[in-house]
Tab-separated table of C-alpha atoms in Angstrom:
chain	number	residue	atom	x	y	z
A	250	UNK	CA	-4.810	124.317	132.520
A	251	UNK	CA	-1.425	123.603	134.653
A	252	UNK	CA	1.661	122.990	132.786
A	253	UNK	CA	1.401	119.343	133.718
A	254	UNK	CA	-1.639	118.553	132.331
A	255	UNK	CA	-0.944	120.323	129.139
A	256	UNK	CA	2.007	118.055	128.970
A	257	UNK	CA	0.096	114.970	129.192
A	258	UNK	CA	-2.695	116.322	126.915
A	259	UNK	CA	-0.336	117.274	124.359
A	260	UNK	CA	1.936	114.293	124.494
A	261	UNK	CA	4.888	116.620	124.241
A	262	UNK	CA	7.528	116.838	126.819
A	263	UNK	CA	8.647	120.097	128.377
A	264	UNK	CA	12.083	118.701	129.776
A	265	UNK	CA	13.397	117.242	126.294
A	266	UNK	CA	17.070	117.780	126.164
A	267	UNK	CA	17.424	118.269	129.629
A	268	UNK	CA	18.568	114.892	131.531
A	269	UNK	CA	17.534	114.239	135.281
A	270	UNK	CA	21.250	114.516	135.770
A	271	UNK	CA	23.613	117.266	135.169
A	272	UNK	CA	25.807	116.444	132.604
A	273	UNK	CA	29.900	115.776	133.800
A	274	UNK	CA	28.646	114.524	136.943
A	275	UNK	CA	28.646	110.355	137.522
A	276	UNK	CA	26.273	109.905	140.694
A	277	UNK	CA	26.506	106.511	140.636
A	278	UNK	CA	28.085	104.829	143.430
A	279	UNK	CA	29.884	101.365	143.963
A	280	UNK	CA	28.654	98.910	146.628
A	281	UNK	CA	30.359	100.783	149.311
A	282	UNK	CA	28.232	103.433	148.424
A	283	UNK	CA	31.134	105.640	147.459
A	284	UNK	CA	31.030	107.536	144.607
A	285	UNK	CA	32.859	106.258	141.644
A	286	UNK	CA	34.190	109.569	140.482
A	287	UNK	CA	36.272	109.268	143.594
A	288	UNK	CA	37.934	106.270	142.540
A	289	UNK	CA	41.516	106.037	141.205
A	290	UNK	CA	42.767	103.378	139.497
A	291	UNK	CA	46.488	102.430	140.927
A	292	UNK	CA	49.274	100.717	139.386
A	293	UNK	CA	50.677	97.407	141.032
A	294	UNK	CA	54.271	96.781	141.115
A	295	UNK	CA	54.418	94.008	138.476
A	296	UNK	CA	52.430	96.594	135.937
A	297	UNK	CA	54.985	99.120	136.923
A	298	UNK	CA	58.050	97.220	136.322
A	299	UNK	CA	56.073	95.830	132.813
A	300	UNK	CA	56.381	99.456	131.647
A	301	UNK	CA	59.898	99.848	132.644
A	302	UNK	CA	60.753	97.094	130.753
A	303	UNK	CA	59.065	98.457	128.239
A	304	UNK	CA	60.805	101.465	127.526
A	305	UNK	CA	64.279	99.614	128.246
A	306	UNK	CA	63.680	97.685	125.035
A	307	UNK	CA	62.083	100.796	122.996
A	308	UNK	CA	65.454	102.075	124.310
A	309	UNK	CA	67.485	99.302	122.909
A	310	UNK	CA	66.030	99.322	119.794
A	311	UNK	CA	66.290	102.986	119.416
A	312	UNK	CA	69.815	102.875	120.172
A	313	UNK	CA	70.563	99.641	117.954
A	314	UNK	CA	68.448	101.695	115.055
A	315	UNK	CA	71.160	104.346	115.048
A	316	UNK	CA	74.387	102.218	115.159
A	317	UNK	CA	72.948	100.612	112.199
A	318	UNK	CA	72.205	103.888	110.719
A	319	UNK	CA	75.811	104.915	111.584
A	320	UNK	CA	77.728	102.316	109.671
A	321	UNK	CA	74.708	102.464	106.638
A	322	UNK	CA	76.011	106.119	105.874
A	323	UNK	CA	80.239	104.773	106.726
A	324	UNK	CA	79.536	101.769	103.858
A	325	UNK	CA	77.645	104.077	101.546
A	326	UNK	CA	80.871	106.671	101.989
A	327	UNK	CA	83.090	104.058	100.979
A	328	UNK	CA	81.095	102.584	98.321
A	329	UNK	CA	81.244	106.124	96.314
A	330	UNK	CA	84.965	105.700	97.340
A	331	UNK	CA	85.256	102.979	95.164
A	332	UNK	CA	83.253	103.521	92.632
A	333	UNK	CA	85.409	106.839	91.724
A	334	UNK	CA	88.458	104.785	91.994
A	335	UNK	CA	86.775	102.438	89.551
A	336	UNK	CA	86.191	105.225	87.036
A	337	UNK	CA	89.841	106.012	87.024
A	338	UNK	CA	90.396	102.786	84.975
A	339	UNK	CA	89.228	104.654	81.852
A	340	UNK	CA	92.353	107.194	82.350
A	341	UNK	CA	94.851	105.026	82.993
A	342	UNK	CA	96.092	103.425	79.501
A	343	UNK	CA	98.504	100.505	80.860
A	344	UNK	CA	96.747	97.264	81.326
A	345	UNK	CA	99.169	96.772	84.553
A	346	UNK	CA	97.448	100.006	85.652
A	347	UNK	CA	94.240	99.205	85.601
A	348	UNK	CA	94.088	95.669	86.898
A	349	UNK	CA	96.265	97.753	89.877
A	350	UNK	CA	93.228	99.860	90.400
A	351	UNK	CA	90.995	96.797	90.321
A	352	UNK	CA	92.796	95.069	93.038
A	353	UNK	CA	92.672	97.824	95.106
A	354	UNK	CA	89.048	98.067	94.448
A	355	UNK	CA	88.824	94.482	95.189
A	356	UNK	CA	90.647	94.680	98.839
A	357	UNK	CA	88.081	97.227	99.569
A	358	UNK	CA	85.448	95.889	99.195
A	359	UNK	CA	86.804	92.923	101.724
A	360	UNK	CA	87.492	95.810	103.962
A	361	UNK	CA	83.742	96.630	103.824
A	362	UNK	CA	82.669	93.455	103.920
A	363	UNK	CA	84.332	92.461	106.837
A	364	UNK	CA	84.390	95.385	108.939
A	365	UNK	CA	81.279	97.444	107.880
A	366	UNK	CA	78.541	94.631	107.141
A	367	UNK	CA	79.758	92.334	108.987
A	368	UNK	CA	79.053	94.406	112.238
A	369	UNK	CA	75.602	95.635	111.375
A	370	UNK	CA	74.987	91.563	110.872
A	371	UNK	CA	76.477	90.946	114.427
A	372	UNK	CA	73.800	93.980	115.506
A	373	UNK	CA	70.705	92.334	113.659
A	374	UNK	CA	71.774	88.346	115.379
A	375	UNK	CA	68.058	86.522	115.800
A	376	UNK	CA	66.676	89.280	115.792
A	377	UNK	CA	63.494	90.394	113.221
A	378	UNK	CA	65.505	92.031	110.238
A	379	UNK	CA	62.849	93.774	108.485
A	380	UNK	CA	61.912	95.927	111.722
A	381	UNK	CA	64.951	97.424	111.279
A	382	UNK	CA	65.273	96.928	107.293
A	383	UNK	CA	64.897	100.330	106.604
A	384	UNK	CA	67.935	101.753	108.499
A	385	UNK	CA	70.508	99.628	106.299
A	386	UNK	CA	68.580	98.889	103.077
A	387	UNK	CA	69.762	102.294	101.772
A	388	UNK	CA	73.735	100.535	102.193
A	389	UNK	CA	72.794	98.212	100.878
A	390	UNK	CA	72.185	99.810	97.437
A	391	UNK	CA	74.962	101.689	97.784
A	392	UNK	CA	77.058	98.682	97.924
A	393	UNK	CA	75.489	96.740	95.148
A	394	UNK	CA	75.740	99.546	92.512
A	395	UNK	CA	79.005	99.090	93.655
A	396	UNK	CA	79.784	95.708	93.453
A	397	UNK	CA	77.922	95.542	89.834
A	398	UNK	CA	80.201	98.026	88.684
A	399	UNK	CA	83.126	96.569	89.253
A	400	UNK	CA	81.711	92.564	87.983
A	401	UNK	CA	81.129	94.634	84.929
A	402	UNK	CA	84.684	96.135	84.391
A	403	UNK	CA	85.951	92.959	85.312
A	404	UNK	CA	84.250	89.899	83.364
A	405	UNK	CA	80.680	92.126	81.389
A	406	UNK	CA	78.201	90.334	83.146
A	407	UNK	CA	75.555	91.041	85.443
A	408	UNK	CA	75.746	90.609	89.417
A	409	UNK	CA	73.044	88.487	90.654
A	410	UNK	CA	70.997	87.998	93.543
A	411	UNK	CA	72.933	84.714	94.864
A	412	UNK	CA	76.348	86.291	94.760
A	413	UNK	CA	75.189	89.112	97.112
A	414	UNK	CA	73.584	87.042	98.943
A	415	UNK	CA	77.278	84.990	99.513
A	416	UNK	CA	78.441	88.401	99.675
A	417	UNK	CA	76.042	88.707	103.358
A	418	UNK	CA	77.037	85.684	105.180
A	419	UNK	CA	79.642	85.497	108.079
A	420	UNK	CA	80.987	83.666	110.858
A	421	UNK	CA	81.361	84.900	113.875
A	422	UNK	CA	85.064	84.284	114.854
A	423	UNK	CA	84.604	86.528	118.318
A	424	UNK	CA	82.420	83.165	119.335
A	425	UNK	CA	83.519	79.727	120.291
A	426	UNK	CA	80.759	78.461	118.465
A	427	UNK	CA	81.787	80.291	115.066
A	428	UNK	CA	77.957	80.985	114.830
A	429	UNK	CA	76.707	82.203	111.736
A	430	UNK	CA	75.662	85.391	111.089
A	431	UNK	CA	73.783	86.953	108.189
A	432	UNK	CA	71.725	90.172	106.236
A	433	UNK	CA	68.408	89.834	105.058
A	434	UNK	CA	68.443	91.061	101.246
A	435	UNK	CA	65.029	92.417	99.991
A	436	UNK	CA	64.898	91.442	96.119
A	437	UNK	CA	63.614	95.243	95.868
A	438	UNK	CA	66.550	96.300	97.380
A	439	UNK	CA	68.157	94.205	94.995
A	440	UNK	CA	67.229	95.401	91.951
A	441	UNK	CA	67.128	98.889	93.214
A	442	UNK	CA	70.737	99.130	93.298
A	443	UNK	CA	71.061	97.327	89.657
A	444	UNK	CA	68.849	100.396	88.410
A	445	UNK	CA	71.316	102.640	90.605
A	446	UNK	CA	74.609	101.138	88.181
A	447	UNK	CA	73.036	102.622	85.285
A	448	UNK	CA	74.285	106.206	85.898
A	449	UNK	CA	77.982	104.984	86.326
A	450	UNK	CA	77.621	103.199	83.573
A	451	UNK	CA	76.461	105.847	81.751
A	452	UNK	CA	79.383	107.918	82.714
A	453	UNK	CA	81.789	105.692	81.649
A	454	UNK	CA	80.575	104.696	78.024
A	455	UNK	CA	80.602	108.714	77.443
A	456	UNK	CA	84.319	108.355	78.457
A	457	UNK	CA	85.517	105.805	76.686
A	458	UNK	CA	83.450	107.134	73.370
A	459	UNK	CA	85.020	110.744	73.925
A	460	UNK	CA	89.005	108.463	74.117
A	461	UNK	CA	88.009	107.001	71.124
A	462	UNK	CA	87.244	103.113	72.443
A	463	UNK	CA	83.589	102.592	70.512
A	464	UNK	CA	84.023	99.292	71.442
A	465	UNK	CA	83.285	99.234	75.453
A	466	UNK	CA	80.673	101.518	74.590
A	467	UNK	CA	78.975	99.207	72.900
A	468	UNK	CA	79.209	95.999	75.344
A	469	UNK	CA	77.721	98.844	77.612
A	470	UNK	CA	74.888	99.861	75.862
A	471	UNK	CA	74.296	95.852	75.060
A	472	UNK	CA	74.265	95.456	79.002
A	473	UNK	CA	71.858	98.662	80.467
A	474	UNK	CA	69.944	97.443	77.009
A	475	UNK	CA	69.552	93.801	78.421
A	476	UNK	CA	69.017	95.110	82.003
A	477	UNK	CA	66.407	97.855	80.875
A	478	UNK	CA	64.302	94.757	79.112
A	479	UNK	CA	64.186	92.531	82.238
A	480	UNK	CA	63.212	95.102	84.181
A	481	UNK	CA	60.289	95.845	81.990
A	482	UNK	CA	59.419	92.045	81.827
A	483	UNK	CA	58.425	92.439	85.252
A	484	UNK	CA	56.046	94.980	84.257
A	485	UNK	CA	53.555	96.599	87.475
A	486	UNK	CA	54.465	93.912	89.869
A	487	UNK	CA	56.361	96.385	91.618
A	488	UNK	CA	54.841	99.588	91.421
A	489	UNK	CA	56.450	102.679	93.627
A	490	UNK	CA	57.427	106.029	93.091
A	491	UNK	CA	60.864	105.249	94.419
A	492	UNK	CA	60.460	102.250	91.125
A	493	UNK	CA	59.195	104.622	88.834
A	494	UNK	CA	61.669	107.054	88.816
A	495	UNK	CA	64.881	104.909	88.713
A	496	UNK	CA	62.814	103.067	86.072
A	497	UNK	CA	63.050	106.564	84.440
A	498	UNK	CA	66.474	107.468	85.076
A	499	UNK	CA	67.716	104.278	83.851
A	500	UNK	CA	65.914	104.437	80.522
A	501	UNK	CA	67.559	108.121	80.666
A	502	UNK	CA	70.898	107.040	80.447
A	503	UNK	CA	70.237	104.502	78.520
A	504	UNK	CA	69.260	106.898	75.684
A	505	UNK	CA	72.214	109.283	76.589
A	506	UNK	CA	74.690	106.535	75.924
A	507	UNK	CA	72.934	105.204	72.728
A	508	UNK	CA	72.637	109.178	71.355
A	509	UNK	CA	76.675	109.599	72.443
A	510	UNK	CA	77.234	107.364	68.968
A	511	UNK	CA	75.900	110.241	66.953
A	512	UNK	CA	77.918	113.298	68.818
């Protein structure tokens, strides 16, 4: 019996696996009749100059990225500026002194405002903010831990949202439209840099217990105490490492401050 009748007798193919084509060759042809492998696929001028601008704006916003970057880490150098000279209060014993040290603090933070901010708002004009939320969020934080501090040396209560969101609105005096300018402020960001306060906070109630002054100790551990409780009102509706942990540090100094009573 050939092998081609035992094929059909059998039912069973010899050639299984093995196409009628080589495999990484394309024979098929276009209607020229020219093979298709031959073929390559050229770019027109308007494609070419769609790319270019392309990369031209990749390039801007690469560039713009880092500027912002730039004055994120010049704002968050200052903030810790002021925040030391705000913990100098506790050592200086004349009243005159320390409302000295709190206008300072207070010019600033205009300084900041106006030079630092204002510029990355001039860089982020109609433009999407969140693309690029994550190169000045950071600051941000920074500069509210700041800023909280220093409403709580100077009247006890808490900052909120609306005053730093007063605090992020400009006009542009360079235009003869005074246009507006502006910074998105996450509310995450927000109360990320209330949980950041606690530490200073901290610092200074173990001061002003060690000088003998119980009694700012106490309005302190009243405030983080306050704080601490909204923030667990809000329970898992935000729910991040980055949330857990200054969730944790927070309660931290919370207990530090409470346990410096019974040194």
């Amino acid at each position: 019996m050939s092998k081609a009748q035992a094929q059909t007798s059998s039912g069973k193919s010899y050639n299984r696996g093995q196409g009628r084509y080589k495999r990484g060759h394309d024979n098929s042809t276009d209607d020229d009749g020219v093979s298709s492998s031959r073929y390559q696929r050229t770019f027109t001028d308007e494609e070419k100059n769609d790319f270019v601008n392309y990369q031209k704006e990749m390039d801007e916003r690469r560039d713009r990225y880092e500027r912002i970057v730039k004055l994120s880490r010049d704002v968050i150098i200052e903030c810790k500026r002021i925040i030391f000279q705000l913990h100098r209060t506790v050592t200086v014993n004349t009243s005159e002194g320390k409302e000295e040290l709190l206008k300072e603090a207070d010019k600033r933070f205009n300084e900041v405002r106006n030079k630092l901010l204002r510029q990355m708002a001039k860089e982020l004009c109609y433009l999407d903010q969140y693309y690029y939320v994550k190169s000045y969020d950071w600051a941000l934080e920074e500069y509210i831990e700041a800023l909280a501090f220093y409403k709580f040396l100077t009247s006890g209560e808490v900052l909120l949202y609306s005053e730093v969101i007063d605090a992020l609105q400009f006009v542009d005096a360079d235009t003869e439209e005074n246009k507006k300018l502006y910074m998105e402020l996450p509310e995450i960001t927000y109360l990320m840099g209330l949980f950041d306060v606690g530490g200073e906070l901290m610092r200074l109630a173990i001061s002003e217990v060690s000088s003998g002054n119980s009694e700012t100790a106490v309005n302190i551990v009243n405030y983080m105490r306050l704080l601490y409780e909204s923030y667990e009102f809000l329970g898992n509706i935000i729910h991040t490492a980055e949330w857990t942990k200054k969730s944790q540090v927070f309660r931290d100094c919370l207990m530090k401050v409470r346990f410096s009573f019974c040194g």
